[in-house]
PDB file of C-alpha atoms and ligand atoms in Angstrom:
ATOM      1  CA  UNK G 689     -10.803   8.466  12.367  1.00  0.00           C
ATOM      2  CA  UNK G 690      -9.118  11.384  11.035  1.00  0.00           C
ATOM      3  CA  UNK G 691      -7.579  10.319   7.078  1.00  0.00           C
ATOM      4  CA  UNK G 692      -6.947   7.055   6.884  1.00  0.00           C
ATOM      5  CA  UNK G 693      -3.169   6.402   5.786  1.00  0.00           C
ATOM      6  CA  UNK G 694      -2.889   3.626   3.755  1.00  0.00           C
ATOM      7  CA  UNK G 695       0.215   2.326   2.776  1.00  0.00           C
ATOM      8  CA  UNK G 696       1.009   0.258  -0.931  1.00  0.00           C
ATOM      9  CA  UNK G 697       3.177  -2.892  -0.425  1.00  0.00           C
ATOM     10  CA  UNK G 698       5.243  -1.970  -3.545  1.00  0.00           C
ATOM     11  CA  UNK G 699       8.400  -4.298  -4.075  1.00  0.00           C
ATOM     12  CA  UNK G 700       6.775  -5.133  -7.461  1.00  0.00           C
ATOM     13  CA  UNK G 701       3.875  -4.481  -9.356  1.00  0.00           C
ATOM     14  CA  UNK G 702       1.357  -1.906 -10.062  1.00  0.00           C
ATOM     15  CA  UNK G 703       1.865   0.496  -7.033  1.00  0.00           C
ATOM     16  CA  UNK G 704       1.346   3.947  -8.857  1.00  0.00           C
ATOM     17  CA  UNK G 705      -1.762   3.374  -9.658  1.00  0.00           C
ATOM     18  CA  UNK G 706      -3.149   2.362  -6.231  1.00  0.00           C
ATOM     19  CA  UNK G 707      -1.622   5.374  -4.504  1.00  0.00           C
ATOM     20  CA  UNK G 708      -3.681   7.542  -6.876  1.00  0.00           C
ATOM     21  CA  UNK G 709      -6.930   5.895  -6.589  1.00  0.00           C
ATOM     22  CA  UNK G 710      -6.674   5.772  -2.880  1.00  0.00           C
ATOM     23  CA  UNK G 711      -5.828   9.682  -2.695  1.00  0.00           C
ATOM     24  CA  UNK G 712      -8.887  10.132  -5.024  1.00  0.00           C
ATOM     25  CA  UNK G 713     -10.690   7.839  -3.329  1.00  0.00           C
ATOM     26  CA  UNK G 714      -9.950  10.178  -0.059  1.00  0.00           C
ATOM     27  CA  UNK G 715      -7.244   8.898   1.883  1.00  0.00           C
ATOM     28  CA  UNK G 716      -4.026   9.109   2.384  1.00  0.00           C
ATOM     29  CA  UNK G 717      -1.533   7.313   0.682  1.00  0.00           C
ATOM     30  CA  UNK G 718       1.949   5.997   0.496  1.00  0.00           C
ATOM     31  CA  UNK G 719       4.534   3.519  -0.612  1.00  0.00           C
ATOM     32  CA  UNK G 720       5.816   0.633   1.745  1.00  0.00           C
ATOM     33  CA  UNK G 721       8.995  -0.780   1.635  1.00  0.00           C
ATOM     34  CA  UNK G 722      10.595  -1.004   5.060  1.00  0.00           C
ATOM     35  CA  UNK G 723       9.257  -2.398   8.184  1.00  0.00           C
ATOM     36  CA  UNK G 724       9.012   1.213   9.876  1.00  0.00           C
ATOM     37  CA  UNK G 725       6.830   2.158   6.786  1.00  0.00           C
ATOM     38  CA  UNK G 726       4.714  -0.771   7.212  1.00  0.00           C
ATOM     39  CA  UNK G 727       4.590   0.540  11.369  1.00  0.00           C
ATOM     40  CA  UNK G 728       3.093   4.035  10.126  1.00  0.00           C
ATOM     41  CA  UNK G 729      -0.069   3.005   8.117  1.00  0.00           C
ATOM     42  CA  UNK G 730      -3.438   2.160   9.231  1.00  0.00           C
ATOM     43  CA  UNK G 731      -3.689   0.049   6.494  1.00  0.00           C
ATOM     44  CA  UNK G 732      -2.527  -1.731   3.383  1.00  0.00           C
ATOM     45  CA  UNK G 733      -2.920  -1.903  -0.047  1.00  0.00           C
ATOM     46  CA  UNK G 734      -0.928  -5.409  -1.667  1.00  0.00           C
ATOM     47  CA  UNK G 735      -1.194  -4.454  -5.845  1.00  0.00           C
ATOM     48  CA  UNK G 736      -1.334  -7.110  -8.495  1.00  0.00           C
ATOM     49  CA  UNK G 737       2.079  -8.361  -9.947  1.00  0.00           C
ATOM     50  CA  UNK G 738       3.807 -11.624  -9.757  1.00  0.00           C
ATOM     51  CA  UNK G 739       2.941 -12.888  -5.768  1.00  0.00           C
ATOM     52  CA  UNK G 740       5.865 -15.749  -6.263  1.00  0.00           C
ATOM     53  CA  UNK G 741       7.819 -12.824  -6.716  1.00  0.00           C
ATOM     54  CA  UNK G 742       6.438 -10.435  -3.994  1.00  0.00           C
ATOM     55  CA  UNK G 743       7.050 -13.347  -1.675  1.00  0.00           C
ATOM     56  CA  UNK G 744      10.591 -13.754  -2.257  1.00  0.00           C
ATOM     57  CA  UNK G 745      10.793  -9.864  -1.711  1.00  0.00           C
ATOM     58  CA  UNK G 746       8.680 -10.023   1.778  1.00  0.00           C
ATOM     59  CA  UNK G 747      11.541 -12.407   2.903  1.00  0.00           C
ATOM     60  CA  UNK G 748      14.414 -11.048   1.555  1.00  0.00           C
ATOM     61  CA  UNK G 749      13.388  -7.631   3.178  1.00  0.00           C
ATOM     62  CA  UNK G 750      12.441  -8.728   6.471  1.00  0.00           C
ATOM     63  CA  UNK G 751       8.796  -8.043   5.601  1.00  0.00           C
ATOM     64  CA  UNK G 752       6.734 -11.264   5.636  1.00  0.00           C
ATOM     65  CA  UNK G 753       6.895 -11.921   9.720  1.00  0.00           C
ATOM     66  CA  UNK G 754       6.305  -8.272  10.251  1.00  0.00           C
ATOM     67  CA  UNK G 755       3.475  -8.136   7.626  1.00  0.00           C
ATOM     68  CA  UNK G 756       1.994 -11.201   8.959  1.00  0.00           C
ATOM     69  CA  UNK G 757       1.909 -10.449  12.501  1.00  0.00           C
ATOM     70  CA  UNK G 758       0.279  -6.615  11.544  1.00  0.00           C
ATOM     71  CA  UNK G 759      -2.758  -8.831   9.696  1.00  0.00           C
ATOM     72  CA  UNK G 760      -2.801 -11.088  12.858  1.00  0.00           C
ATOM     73  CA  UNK G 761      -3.457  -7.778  14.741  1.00  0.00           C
ATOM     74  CA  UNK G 762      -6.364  -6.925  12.803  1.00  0.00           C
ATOM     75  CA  UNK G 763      -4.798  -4.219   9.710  1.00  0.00           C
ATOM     76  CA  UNK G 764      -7.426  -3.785   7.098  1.00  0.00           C
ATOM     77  CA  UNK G 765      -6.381  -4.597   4.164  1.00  0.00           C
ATOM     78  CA  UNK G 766      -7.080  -4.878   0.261  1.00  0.00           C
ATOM     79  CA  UNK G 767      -5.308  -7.249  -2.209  1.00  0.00           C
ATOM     80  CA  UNK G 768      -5.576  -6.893  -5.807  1.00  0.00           C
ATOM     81  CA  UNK G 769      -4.921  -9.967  -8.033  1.00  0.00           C
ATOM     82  CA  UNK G 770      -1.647 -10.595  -7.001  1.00  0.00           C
ATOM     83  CA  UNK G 771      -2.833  -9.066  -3.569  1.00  0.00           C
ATOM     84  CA  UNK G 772      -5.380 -11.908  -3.167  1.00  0.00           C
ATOM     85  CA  UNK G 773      -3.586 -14.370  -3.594  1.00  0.00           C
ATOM     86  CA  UNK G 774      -1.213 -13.234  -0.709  1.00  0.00           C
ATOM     87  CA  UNK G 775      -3.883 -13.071   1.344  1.00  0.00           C
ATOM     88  CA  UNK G 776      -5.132 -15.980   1.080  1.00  0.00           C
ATOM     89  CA  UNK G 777      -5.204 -18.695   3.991  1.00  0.00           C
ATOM     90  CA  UNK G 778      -4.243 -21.094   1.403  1.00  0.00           C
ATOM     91  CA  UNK G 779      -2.907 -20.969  -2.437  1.00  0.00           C
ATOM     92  CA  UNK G 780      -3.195 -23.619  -4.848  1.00  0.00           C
ATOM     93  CA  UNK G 781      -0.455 -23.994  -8.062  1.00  0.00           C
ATOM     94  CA  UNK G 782       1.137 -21.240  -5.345  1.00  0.00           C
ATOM     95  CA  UNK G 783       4.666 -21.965  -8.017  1.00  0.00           C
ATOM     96  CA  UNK G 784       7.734 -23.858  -8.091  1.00  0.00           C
ATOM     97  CA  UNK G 785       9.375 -25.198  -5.067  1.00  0.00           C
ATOM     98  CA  UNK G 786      11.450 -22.816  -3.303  1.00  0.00           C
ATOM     99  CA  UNK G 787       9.819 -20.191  -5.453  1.00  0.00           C
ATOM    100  CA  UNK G 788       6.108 -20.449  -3.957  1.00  0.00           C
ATOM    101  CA  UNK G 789       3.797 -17.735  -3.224  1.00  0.00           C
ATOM    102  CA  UNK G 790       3.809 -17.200   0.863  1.00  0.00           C
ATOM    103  CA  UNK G 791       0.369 -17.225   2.101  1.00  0.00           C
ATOM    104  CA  UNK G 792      -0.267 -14.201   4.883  1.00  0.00           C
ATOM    105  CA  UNK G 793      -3.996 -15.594   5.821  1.00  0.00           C
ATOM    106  CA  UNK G 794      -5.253 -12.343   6.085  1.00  0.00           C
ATOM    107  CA  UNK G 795      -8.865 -13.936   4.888  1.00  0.00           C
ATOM    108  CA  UNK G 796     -10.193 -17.501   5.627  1.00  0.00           C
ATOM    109  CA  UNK G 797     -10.137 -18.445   1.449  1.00  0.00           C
ATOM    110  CA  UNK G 798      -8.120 -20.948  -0.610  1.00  0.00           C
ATOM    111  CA  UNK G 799      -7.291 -18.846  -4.147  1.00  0.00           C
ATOM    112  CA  UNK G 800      -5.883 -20.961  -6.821  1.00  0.00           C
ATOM    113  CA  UNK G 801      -3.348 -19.059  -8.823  1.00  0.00           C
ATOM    114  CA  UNK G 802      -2.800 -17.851 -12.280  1.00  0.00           C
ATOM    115  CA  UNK G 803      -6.345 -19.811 -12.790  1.00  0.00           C
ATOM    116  CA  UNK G 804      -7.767 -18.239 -15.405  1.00  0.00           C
ATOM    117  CA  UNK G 805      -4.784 -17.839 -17.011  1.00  0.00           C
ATOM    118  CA  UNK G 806      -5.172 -21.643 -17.844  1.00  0.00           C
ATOM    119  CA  UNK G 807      -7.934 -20.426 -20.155  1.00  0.00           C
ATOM    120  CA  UNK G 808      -7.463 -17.425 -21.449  1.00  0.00           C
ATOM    121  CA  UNK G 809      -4.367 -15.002 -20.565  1.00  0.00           C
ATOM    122  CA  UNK G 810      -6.508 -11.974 -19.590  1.00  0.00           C
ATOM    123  CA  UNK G 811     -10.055 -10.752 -20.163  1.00  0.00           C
ATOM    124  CA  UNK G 812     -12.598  -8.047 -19.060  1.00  0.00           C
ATOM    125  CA  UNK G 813     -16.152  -8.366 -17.795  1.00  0.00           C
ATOM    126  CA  UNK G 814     -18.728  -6.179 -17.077  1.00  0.00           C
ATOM    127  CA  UNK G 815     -19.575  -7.769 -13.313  1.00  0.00           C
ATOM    128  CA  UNK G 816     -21.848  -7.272 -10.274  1.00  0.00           C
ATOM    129  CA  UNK G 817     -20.251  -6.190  -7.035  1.00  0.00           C
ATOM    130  CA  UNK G 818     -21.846  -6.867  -3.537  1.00  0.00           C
ATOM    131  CA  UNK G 819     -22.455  -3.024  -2.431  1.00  0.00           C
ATOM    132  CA  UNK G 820     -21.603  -1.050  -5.440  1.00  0.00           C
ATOM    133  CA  UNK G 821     -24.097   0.336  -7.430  1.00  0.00           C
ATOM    134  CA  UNK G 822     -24.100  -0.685 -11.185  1.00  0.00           C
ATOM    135  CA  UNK G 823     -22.069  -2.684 -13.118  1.00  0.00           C
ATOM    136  CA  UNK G 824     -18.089  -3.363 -12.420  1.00  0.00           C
ATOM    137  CA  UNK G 825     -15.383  -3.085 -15.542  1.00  0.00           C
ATOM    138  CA  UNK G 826     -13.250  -5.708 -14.233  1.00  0.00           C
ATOM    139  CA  UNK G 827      -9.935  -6.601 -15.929  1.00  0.00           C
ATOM    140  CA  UNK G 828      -8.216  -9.668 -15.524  1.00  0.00           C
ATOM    141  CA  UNK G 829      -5.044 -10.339 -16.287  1.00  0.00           C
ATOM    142  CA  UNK G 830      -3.730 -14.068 -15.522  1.00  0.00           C
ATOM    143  CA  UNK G 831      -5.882 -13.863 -12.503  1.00  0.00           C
ATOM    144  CA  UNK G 832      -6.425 -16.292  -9.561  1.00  0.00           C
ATOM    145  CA  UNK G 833     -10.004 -17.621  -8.666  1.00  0.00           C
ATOM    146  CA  UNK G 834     -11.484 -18.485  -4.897  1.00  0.00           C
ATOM    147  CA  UNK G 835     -12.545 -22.005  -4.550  1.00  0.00           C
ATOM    148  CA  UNK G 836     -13.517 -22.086  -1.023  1.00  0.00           C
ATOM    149  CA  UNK G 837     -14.679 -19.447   1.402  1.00  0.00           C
ATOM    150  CA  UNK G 838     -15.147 -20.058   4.875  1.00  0.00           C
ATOM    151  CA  UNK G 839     -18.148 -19.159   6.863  1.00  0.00           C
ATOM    152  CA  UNK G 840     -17.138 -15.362   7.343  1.00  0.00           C
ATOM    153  CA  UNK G 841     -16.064 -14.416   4.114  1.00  0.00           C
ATOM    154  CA  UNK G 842     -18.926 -12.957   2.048  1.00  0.00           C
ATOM    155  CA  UNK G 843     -18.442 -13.189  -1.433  1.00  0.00           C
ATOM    156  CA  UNK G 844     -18.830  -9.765  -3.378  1.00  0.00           C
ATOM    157  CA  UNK G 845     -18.786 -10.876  -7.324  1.00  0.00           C
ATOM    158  CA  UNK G 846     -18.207 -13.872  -9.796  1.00  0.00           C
ATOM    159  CA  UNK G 847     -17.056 -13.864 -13.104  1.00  0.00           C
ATOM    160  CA  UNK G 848     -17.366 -16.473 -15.575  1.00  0.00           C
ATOM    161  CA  UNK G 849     -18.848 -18.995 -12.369  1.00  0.00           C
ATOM    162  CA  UNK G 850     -16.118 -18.223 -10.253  1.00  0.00           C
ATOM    163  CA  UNK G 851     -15.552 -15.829  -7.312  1.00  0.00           C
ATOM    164  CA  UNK G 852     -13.638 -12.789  -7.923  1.00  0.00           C
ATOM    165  CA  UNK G 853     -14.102 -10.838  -5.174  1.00  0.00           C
ATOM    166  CA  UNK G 854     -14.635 -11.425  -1.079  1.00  0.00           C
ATOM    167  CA  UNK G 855     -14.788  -9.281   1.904  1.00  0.00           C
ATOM    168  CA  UNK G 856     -13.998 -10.201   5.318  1.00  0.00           C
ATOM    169  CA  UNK G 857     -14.440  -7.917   8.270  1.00  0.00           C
ATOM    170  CA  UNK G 858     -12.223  -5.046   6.925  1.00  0.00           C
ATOM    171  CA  UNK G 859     -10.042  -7.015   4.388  1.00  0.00           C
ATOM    172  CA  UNK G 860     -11.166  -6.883   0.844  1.00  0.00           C
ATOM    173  CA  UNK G 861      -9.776  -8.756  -2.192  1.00  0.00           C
ATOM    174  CA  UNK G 862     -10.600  -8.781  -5.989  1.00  0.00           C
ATOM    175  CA  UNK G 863      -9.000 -11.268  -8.570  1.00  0.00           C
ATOM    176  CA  UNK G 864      -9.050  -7.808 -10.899  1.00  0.00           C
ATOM    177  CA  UNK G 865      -7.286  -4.671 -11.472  1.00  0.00           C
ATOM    178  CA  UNK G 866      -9.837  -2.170 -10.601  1.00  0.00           C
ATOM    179  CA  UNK G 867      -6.360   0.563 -10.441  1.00  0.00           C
ATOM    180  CA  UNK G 868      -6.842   0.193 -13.887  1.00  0.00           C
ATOM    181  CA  UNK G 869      -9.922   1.557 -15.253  1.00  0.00           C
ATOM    182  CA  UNK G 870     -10.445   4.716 -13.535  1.00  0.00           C
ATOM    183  CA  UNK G 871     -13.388   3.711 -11.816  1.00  0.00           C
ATOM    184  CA  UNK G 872     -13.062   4.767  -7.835  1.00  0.00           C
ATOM    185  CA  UNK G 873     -16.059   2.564  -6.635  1.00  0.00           C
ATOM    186  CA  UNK G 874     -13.806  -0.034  -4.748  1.00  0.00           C
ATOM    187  CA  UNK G 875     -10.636   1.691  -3.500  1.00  0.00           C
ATOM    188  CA  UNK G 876     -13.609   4.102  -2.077  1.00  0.00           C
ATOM    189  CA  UNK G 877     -15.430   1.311  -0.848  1.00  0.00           C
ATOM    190  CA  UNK G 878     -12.240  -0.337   1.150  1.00  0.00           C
ATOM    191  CA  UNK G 879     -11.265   3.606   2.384  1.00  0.00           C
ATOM    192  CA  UNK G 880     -14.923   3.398   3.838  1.00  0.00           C
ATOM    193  CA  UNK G 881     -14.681   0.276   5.361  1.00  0.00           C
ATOM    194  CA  UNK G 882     -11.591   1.935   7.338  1.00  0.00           C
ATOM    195  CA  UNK G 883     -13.681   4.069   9.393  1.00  0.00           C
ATOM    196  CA  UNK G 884     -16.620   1.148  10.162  1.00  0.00           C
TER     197      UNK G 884
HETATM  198  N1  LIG E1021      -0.432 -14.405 -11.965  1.00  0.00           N
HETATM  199  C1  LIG E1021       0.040 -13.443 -11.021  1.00  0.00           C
HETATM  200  C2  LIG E1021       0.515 -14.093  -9.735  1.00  0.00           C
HETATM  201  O1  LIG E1021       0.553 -15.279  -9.635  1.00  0.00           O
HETATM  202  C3  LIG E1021      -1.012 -12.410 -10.708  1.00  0.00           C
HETATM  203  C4  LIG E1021      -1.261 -11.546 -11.916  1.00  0.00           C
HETATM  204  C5  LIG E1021      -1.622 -10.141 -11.584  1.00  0.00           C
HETATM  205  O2  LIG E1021      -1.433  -9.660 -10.470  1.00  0.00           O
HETATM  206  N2  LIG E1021      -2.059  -9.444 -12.579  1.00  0.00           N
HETATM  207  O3  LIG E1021       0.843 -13.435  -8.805  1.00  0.00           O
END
């Protein structure tokens, strides 16, 4: 593939920082809004933020069928704590009634949200990541957890006993901010995993 044009779901949250680690990481990059912007990428970035929030937004725009049925097809795509819970098949405390986080089973994993935020508001670890040399700065900020993977999700890192980060076929998710730190090791890993 020629560069890979990946697009950042940004209706909320932390989209700046994505588009510059992905153009640093080597690809491409651009906001998504509107269903013909979601059309033009070959993939998609869904930031951290408030997902209960995003959710609303994906169905007030016309986004969430049109989303769902480009992840049915196969996009690759990476979700970032807010992003992961999106993609999960299932979300657990997904919010208030009428107000829920919208599940876009992008990969086969129940994420329970806000999780560690029932502990401790936000945190950083130095963690191991499935495929990236040495250690991880991962920053959490009321993050989600994955308590169950199914049988083709490989997990990629814990933190504190819990899973943090999964890969399936060409979607990746972490429960951190890796946007954040400066560190390029994962938006370069998912820009790789494009041209697999
Ligand atoms: N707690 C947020 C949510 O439920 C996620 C927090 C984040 O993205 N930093 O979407």
């Amino acid at each position: 593939m020629s560069t890979a044009h990946v697009g950042v779901l940004a209706l909320q949250g932390d989209t700046r920082e994505h588009l510059a680690a992905l153009r640093e990481a080597g690809a491409e990059a651009s906001t998504v809004r509107r269903v013909r912007e979601l059309e033009a990428v070959d993939a998609l970035v869904i930031p951290g933020g408030e997902s209960t929030a995003m959710s609303h937004l994906l169905r007030e725009l016309d986004l969430l069928e049109p989303l769902r049925s480009r992840l049915a097809d196969g996009m690759p795509a990476y979700g970032s704590c807010a992003g992961m819970i999106l993609l999960a098949s299932e979300i657990l405390d997904a919010g208030s009634a009428g107000r829920e986080a919208t599940p876009l089973k992008g990969i086969d994993m129940t994420v329970r949200r806000n999780a560690f935020g029932r502990q401790v508001d936000s945190f950083e670890d130095d963690i191991t990541f499935g495929g990236v040399d040495g250690p991880v700065h991962a920053v959490f900020i009321r993050a989600p957890w994955v308590e169950r993977v199914g049988p083709e999700v490989e997990v990629l890192a814990e933190a504190a006993g819990h899973i943090v980060a999964v890969r399936q076929g060409n979607r990746l998710a972490t429960a951190f901010h890796p946007e954040m730190t400066g560190d390029r090791r994962i938006h370069k890993l998912f820009v790789s995993m494009l041209s697999e």
